[in-house]
PDB file of C-alpha atoms in Angstrom:
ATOM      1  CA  UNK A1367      -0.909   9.643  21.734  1.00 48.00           C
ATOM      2  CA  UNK A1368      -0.423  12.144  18.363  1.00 83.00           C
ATOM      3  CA  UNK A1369       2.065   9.697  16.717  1.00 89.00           C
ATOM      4  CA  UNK A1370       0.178   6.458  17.274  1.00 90.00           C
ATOM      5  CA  UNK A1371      -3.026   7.837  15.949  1.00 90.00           C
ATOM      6  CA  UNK A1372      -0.555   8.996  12.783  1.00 92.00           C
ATOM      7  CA  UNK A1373       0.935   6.108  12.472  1.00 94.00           C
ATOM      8  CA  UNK A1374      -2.334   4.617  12.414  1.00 93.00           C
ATOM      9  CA  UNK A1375      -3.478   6.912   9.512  1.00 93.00           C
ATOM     10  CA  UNK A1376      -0.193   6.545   7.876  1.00 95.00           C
ATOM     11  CA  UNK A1377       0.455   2.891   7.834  1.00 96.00           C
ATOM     12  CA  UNK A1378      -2.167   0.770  10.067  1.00 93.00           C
ATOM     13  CA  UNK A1379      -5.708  -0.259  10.276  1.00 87.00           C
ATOM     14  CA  UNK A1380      -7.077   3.579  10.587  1.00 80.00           C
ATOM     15  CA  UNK A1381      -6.636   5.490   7.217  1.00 77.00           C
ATOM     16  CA  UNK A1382      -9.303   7.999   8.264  1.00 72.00           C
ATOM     17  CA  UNK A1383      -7.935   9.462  11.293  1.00 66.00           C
ATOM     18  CA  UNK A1384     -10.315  11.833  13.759  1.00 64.00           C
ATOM     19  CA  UNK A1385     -10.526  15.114  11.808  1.00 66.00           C
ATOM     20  CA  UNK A1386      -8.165  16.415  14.935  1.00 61.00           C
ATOM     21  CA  UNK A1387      -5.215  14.354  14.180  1.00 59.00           C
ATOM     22  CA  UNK A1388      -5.015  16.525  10.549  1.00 58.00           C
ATOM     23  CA  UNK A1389      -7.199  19.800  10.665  1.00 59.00           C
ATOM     24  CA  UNK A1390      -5.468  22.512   9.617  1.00 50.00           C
ATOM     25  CA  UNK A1391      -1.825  22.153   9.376  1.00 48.00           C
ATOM     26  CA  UNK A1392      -1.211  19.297  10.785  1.00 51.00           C
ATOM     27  CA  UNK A1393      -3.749  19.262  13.894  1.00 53.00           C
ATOM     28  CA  UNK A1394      -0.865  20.524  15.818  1.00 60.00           C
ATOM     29  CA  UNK A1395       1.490  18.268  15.253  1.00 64.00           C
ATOM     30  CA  UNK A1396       4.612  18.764  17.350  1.00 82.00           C
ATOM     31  CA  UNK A1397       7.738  17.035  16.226  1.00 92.00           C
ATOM     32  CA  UNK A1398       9.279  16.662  12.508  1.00 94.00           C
ATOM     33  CA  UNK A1399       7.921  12.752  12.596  1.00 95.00           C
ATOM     34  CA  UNK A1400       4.275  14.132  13.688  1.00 94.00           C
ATOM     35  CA  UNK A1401       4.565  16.644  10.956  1.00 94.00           C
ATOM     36  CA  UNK A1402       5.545  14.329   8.352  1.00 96.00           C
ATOM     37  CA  UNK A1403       3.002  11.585   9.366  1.00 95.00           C
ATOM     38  CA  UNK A1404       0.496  14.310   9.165  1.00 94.00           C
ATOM     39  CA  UNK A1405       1.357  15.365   5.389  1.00 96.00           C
ATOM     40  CA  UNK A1406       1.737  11.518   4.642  1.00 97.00           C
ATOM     41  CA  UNK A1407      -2.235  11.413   5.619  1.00 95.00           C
ATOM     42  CA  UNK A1408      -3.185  14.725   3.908  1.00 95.00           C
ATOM     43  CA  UNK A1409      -1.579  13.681   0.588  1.00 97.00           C
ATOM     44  CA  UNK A1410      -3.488  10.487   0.662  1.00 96.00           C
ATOM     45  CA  UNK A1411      -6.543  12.158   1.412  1.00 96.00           C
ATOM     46  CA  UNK A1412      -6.033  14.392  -1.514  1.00 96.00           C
ATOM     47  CA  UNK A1413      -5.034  17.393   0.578  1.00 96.00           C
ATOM     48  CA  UNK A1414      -1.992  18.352  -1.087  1.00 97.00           C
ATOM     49  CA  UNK A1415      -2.055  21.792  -0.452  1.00 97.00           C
ATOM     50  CA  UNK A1416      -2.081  21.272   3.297  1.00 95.00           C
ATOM     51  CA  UNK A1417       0.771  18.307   3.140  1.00 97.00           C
ATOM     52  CA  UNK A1418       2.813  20.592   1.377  1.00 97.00           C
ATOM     53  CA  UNK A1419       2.496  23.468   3.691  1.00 96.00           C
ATOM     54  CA  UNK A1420       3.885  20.850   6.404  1.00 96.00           C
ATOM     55  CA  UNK A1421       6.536  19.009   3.707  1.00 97.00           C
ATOM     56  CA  UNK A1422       8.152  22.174   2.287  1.00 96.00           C
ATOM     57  CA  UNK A1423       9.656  23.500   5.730  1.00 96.00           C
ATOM     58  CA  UNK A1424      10.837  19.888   7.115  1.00 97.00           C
ATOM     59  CA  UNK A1425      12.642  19.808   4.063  1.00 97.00           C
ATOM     60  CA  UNK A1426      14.950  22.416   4.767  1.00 95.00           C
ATOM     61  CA  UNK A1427      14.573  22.775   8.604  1.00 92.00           C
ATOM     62  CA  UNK A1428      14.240  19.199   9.967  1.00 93.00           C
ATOM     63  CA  UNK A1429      17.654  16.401  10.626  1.00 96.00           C
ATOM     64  CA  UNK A1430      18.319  14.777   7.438  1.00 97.00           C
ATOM     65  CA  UNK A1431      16.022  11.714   7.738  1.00 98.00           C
ATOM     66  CA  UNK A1432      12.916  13.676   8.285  1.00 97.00           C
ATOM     67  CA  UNK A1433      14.493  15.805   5.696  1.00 98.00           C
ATOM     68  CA  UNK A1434      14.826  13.669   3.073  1.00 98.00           C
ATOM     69  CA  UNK A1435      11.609  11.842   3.847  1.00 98.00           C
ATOM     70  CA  UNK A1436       9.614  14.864   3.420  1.00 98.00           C
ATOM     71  CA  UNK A1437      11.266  15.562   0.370  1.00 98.00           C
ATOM     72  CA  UNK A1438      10.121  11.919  -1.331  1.00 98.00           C
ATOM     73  CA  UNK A1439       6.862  12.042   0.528  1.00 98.00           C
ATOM     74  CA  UNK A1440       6.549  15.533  -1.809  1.00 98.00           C
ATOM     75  CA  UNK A1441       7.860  13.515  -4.311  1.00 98.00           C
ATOM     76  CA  UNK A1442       5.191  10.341  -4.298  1.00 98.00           C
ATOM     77  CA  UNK A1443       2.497  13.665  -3.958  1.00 98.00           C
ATOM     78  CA  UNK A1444       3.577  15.307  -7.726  1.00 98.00           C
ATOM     79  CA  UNK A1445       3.627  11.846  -9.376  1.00 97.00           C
ATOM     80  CA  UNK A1446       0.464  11.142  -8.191  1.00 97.00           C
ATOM     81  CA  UNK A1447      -0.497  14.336  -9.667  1.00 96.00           C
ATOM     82  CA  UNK A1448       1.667  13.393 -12.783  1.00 96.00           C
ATOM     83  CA  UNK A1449       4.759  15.359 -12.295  1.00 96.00           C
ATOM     84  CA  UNK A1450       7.513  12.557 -12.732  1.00 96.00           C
ATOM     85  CA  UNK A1451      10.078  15.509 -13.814  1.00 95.00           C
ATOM     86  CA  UNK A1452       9.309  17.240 -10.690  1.00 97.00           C
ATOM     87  CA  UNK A1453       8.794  14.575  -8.444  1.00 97.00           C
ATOM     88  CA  UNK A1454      12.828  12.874  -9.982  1.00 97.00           C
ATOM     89  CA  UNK A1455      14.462  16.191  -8.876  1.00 98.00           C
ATOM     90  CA  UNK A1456      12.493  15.996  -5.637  1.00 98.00           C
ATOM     91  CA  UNK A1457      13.566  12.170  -4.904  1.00 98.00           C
ATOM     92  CA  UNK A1458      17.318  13.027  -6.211  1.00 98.00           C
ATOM     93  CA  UNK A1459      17.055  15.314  -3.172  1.00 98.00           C
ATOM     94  CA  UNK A1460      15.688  12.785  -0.853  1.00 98.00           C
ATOM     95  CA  UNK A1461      18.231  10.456  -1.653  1.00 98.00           C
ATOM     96  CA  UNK A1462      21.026  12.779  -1.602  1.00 98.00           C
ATOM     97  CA  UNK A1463      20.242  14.153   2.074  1.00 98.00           C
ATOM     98  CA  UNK A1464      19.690  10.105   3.128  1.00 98.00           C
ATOM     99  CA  UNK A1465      23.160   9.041   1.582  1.00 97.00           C
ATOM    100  CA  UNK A1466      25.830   7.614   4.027  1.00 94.00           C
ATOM    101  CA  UNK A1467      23.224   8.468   6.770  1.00 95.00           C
ATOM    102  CA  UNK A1468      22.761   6.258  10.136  1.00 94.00           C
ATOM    103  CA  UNK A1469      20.049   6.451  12.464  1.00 95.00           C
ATOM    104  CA  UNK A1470      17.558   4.217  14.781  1.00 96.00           C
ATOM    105  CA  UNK A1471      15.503   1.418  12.831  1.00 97.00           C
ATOM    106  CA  UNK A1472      11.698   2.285  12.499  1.00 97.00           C
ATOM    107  CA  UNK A1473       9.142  -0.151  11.879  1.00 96.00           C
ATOM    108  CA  UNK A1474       7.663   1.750   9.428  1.00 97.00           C
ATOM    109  CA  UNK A1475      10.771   2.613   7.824  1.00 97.00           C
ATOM    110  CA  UNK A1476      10.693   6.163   8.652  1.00 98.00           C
ATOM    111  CA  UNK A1477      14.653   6.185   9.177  1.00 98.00           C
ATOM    112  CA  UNK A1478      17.656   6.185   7.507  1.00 98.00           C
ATOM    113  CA  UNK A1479      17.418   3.330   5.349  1.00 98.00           C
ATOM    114  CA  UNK A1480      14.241   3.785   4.870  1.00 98.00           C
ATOM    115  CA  UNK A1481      14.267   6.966   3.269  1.00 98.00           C
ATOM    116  CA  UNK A1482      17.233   5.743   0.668  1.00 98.00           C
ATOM    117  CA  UNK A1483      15.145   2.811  -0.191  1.00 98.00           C
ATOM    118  CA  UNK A1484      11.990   5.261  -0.206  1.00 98.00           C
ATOM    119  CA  UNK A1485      14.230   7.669  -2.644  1.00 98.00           C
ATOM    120  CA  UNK A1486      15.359   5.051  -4.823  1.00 98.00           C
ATOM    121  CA  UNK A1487      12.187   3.405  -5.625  1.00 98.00           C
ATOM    122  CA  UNK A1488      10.911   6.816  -6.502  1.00 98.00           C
ATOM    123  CA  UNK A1489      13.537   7.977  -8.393  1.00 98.00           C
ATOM    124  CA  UNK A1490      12.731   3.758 -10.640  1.00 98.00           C
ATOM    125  CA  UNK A1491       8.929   5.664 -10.591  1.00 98.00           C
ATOM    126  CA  UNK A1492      10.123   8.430 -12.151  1.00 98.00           C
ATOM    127  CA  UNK A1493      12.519   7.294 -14.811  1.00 97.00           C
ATOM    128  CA  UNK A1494       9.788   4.354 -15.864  1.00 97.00           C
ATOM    129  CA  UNK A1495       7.603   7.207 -16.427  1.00 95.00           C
ATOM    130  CA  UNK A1496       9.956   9.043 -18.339  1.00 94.00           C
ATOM    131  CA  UNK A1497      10.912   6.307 -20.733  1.00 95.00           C
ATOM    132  CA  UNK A1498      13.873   4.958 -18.882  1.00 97.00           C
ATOM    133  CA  UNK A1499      12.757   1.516 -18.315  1.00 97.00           C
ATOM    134  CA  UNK A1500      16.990   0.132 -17.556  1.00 97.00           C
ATOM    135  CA  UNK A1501      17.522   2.828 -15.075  1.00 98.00           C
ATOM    136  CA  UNK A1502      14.219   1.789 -13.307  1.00 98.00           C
ATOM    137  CA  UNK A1503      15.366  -1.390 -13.115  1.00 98.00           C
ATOM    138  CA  UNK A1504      18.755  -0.438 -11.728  1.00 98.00           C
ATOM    139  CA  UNK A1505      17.072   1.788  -9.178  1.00 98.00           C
ATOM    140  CA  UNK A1506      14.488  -0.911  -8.001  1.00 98.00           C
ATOM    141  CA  UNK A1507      17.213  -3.694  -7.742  1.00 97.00           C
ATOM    142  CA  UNK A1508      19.625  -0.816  -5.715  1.00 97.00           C
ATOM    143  CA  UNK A1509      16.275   0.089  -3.150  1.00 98.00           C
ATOM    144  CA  UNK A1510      15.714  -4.137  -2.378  1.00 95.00           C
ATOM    145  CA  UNK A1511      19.408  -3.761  -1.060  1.00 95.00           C
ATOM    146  CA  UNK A1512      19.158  -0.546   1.303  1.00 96.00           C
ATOM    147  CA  UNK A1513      15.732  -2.033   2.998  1.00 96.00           C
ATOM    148  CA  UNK A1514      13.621  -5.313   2.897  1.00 95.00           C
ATOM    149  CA  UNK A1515      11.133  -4.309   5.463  1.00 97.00           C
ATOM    150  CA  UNK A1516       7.202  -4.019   5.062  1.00 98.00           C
ATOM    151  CA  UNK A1517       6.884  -0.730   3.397  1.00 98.00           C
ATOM    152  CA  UNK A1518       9.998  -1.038   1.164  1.00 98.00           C
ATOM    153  CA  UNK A1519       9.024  -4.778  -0.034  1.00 98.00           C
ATOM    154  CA  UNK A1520       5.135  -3.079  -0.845  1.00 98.00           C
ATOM    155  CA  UNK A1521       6.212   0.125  -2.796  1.00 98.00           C
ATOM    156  CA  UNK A1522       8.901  -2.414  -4.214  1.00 98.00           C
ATOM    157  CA  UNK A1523       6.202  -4.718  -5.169  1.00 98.00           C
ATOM    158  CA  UNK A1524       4.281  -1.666  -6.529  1.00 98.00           C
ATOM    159  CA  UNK A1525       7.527   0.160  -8.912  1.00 98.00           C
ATOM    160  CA  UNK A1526       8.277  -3.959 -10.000  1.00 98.00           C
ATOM    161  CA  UNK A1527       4.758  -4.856 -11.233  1.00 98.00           C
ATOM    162  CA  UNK A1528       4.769  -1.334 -13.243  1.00 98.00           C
ATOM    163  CA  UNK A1529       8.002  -2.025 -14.598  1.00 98.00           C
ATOM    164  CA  UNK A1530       7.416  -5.407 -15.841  1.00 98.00           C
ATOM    165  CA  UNK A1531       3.586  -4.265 -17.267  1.00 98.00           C
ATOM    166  CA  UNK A1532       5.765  -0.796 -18.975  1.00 97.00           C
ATOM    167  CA  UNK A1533       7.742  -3.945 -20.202  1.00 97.00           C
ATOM    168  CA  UNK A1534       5.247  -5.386 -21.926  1.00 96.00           C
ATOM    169  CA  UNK A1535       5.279  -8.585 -19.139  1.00 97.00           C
ATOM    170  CA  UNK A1536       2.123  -9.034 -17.749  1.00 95.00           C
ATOM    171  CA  UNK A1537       2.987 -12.676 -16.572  1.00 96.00           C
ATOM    172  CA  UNK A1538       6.603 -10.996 -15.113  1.00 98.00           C
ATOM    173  CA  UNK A1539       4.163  -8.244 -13.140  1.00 98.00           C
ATOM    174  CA  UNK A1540       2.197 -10.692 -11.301  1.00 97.00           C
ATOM    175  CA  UNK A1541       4.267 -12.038  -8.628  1.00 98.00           C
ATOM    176  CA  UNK A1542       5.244  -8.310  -7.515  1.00 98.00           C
ATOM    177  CA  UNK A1543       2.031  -7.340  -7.382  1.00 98.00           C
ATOM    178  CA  UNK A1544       0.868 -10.445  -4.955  1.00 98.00           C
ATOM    179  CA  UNK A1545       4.235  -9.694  -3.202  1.00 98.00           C
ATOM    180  CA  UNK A1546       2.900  -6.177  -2.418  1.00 98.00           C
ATOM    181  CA  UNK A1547      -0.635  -7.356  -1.606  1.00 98.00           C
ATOM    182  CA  UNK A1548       0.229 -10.044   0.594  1.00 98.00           C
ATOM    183  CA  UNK A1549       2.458  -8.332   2.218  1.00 98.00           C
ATOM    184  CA  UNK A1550       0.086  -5.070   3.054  1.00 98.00           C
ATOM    185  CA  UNK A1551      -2.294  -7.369   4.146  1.00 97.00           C
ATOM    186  CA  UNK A1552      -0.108  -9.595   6.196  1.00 98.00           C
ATOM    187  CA  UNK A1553       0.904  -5.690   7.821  1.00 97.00           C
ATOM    188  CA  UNK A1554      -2.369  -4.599   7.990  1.00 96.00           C
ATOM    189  CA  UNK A1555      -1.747  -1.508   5.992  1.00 97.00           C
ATOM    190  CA  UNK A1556      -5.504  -0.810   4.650  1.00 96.00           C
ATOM    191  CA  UNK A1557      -4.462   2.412   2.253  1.00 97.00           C
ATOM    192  CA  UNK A1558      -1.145  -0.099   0.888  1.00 98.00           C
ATOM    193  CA  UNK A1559      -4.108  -3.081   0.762  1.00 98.00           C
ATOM    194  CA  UNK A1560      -6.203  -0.414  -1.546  1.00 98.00           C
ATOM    195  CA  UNK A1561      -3.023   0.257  -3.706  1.00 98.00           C
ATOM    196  CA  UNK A1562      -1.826  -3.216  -3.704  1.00 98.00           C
ATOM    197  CA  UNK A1563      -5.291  -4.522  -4.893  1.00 98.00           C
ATOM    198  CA  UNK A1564      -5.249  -1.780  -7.834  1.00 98.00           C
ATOM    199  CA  UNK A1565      -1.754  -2.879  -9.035  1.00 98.00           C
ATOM    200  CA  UNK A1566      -2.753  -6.716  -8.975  1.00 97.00           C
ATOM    201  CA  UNK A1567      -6.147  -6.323 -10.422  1.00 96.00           C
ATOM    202  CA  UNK A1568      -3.998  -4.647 -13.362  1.00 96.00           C
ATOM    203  CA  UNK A1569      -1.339  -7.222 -13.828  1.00 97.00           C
ATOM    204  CA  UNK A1570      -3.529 -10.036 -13.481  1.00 96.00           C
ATOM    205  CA  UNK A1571      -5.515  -8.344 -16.343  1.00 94.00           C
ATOM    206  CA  UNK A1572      -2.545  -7.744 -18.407  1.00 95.00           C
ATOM    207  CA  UNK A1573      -1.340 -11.290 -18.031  1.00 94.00           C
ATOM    208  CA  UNK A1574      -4.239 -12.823 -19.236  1.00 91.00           C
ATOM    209  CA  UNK A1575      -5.037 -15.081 -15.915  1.00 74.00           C
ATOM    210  CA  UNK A1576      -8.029 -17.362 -15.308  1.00 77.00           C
ATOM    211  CA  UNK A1577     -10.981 -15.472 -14.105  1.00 80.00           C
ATOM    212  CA  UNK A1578      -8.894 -12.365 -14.159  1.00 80.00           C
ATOM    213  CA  UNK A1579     -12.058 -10.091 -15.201  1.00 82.00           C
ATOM    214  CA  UNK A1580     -13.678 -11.607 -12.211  1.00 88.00           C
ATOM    215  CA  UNK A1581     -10.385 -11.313  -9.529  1.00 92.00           C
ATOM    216  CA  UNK A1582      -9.413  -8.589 -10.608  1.00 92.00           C
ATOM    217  CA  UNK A1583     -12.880  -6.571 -10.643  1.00 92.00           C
ATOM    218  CA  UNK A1584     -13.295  -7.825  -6.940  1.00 95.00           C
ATOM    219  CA  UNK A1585     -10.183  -6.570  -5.852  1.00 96.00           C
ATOM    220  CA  UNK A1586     -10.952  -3.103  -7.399  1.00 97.00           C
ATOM    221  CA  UNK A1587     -14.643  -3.122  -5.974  1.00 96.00           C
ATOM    222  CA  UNK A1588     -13.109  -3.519  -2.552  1.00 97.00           C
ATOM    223  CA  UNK A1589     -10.217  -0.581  -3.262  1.00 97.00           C
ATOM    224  CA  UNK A1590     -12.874   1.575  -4.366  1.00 97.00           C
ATOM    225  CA  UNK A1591     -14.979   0.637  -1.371  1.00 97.00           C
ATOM    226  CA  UNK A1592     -12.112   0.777   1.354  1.00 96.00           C
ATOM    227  CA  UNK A1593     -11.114   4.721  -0.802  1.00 97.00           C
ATOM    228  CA  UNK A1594     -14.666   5.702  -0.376  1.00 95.00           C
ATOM    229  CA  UNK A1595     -15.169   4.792   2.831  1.00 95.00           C
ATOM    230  CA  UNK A1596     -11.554   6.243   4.314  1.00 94.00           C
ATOM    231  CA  UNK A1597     -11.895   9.160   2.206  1.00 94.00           C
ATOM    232  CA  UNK A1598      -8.731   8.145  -0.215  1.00 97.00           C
ATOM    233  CA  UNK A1599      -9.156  10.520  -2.492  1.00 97.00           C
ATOM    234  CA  UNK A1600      -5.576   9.757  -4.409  1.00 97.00           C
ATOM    235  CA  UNK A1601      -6.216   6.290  -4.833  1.00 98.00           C
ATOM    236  CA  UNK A1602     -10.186   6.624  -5.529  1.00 98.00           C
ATOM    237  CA  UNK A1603      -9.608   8.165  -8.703  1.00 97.00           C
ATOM    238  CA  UNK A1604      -7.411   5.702 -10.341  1.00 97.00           C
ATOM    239  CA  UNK A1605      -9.102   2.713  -9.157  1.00 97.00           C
ATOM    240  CA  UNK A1606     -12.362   4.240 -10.325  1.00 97.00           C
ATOM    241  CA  UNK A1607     -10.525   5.396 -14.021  1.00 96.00           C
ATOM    242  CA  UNK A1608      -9.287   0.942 -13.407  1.00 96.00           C
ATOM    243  CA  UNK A1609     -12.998  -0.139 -13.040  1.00 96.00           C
ATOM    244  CA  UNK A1610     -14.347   2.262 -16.314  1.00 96.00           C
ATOM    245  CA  UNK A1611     -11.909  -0.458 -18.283  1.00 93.00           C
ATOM    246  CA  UNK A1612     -13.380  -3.380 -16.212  1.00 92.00           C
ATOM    247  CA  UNK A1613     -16.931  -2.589 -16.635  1.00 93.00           C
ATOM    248  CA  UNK A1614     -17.370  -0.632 -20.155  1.00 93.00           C
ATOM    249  CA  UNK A1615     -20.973  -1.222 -19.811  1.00 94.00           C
ATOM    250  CA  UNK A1616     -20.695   1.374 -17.113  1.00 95.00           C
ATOM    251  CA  UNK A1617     -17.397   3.161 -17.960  1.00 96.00           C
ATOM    252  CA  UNK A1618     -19.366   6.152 -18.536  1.00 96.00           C
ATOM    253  CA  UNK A1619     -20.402   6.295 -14.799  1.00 96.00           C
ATOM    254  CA  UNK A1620     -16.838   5.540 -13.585  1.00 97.00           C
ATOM    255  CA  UNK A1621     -15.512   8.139 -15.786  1.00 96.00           C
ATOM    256  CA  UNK A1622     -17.880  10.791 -14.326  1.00 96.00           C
ATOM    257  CA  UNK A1623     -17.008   9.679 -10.627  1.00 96.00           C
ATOM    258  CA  UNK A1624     -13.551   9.866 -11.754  1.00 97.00           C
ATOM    259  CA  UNK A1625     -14.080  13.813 -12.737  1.00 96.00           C
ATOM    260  CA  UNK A1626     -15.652  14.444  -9.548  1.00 97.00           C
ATOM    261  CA  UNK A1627     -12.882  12.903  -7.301  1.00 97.00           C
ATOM    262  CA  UNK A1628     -10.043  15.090  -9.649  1.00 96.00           C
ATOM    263  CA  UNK A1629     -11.903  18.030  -9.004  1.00 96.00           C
ATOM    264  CA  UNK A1630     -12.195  18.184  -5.318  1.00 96.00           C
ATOM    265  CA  UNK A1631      -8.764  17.089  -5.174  1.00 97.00           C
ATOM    266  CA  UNK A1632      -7.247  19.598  -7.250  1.00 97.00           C
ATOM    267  CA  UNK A1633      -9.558  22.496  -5.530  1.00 96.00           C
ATOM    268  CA  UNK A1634      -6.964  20.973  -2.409  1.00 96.00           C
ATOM    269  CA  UNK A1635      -4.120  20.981  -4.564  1.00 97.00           C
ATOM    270  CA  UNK A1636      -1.379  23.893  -4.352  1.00 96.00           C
ATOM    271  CA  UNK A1637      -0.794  25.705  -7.058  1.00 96.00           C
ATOM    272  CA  UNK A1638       2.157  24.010  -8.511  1.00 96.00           C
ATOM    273  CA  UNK A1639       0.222  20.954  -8.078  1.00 96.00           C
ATOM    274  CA  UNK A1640      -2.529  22.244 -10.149  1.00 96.00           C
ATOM    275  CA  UNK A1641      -0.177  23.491 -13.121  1.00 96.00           C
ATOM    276  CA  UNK A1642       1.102  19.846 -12.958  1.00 96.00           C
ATOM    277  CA  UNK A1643      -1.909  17.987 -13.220  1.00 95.00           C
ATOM    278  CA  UNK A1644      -2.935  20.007 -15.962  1.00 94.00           C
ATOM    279  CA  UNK A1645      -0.384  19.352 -17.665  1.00 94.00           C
ATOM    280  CA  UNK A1646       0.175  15.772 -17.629  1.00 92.00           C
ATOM    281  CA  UNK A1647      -0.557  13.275 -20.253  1.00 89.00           C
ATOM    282  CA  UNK A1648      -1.562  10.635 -17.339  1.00 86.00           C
ATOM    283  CA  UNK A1649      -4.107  12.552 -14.983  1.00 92.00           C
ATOM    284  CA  UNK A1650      -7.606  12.617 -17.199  1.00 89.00           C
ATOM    285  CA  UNK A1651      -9.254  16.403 -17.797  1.00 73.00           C
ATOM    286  CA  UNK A1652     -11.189  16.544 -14.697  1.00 63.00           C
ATOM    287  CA  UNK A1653     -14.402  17.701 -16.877  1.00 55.00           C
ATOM    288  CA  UNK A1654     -13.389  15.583 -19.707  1.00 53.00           C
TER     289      UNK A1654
END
């Protein structure tokens, strides 16, 4: 029952597993696909330290799906930590060890296609933060073509909507946004919902839509709700940094609860994490 429960954690109903499923490194987990389920969890708890103690050896030990899954799931974990150069090279490797690779569908994604499309929408994340807004297009448009399942039609939602806002196209950002939203909820993916209701609360903000203070501070009451409450830590910080511009009668109280998520998640960061966080331009000063 290991990889149901993960699977649960990963990409279900259950974001906040029983502390077994992930205590130390991995709760035990047996097979590359338990491991890497297990490190998906951690990272999204804000664990990195421990999901890259299980990430770094399926990378160079584990078939080349696992392999190159691992490698983007490391990937999503230093962008998230705002390490785009780090997490390109990362999802250049993913995408490399995926290439020309076959293997049994997954309903989660968790196979070959999967991990190009996985690759290739994080190697669009990284160039649109690095200032390559064409080649994130490119990339985006290439993943929609290697898989148009759940997860890849979310994260695709996700990389469009930032791509479009980076554009300056709030209107443009919408409709991937509610793409990824209704299509997390449809799954019932509650940590995609979370994410999903982040991104839309931003582009309907950005577009300027009726009542968009009022949808789009629900949906990020309810992310920062479902974070709390499943222990999100990588997702409770931005939505709460999200709500500080919502509510700047009481940005000064989201901004503190912002500092106190970065730290404990950094004090579960690895080292090269750490350096990586500090020094980004998009991850705030955890006591600033």
């Amino acid at each position: 029952m290991h990889e149901p429960a993960l699977r649960a954690a990963a990409f279900g109903s259950d974001p906040l597993p029983d502390p077994a499923v992930t205590r130390g490194a991995g709760g035990g987990a047996r097979t590359p696909r338990e491991r890497l389920l297990a490190a998906i969890v951690l990272g999204a708890q804000g664990r990195y330290a421990a999901a890259a103690a299980l990430l770094g050896p399926l990378r160079h030990e584990a078939g080349p799906v696992e392999a190159s899954l691992a490698a983007s799931t490391l990937a999503a974990h230093r962008r998230q930590l705002g390490g785009h150069r780090q997490a390109r090279a990362l999802d250049g490797e993913a995408f490399a060890k995926a290439a020309g690779r076959d293997s049994r569908p997954d309903p989660d994604g968790l196979d070959a296609a999967g991990a190009r499309a996985d690759a290739l929408l994080g190697l669009a994340a990284d160039n649109l933060a690095l200032g390559r807004l064409g080649a994130a297009r490119r990339l985006a448009e290439r993943a929609t073509r290697e898989d148009d399942r759940w997860r890849a039609r979310v994260r695709g939602g996700w990389v469009g909507a930032e791509i479009e806002l980076a554009a300056g196209q709030g209107t443009a950002a919408v409709p991937h946004a509610e793409r990824a939203f209704e299509t997390a909820e449809a799954r019932g993916a509650r940590r995609h919902v979370v994410k999903s209701g982040i991104v839309l609360a931003v582009a309907l903000r950005a577009a300027g839509a009726p009542d968009h203070r009022e949808i789009s501070d629900g949906l990020v009451g309810n992310a920062m709700a479902t974070a709390e409450e499943c222990e999100l830590l990588s997702l409770l910080w931005p939505a709460a940094l999200v709500m500080a511009d919502l509510r700047p009668g009481h940005a000064e109280e989201y901004r503190f609860r912002v500092a106190e998520v970065l730290h404990a998640v950094l004090r579960s960061a690895d080292p090269c994490g750490r350096r990586i966080a500090g020094e980004s331009p998009w991850v705030p000063a955890p006591g600033g």
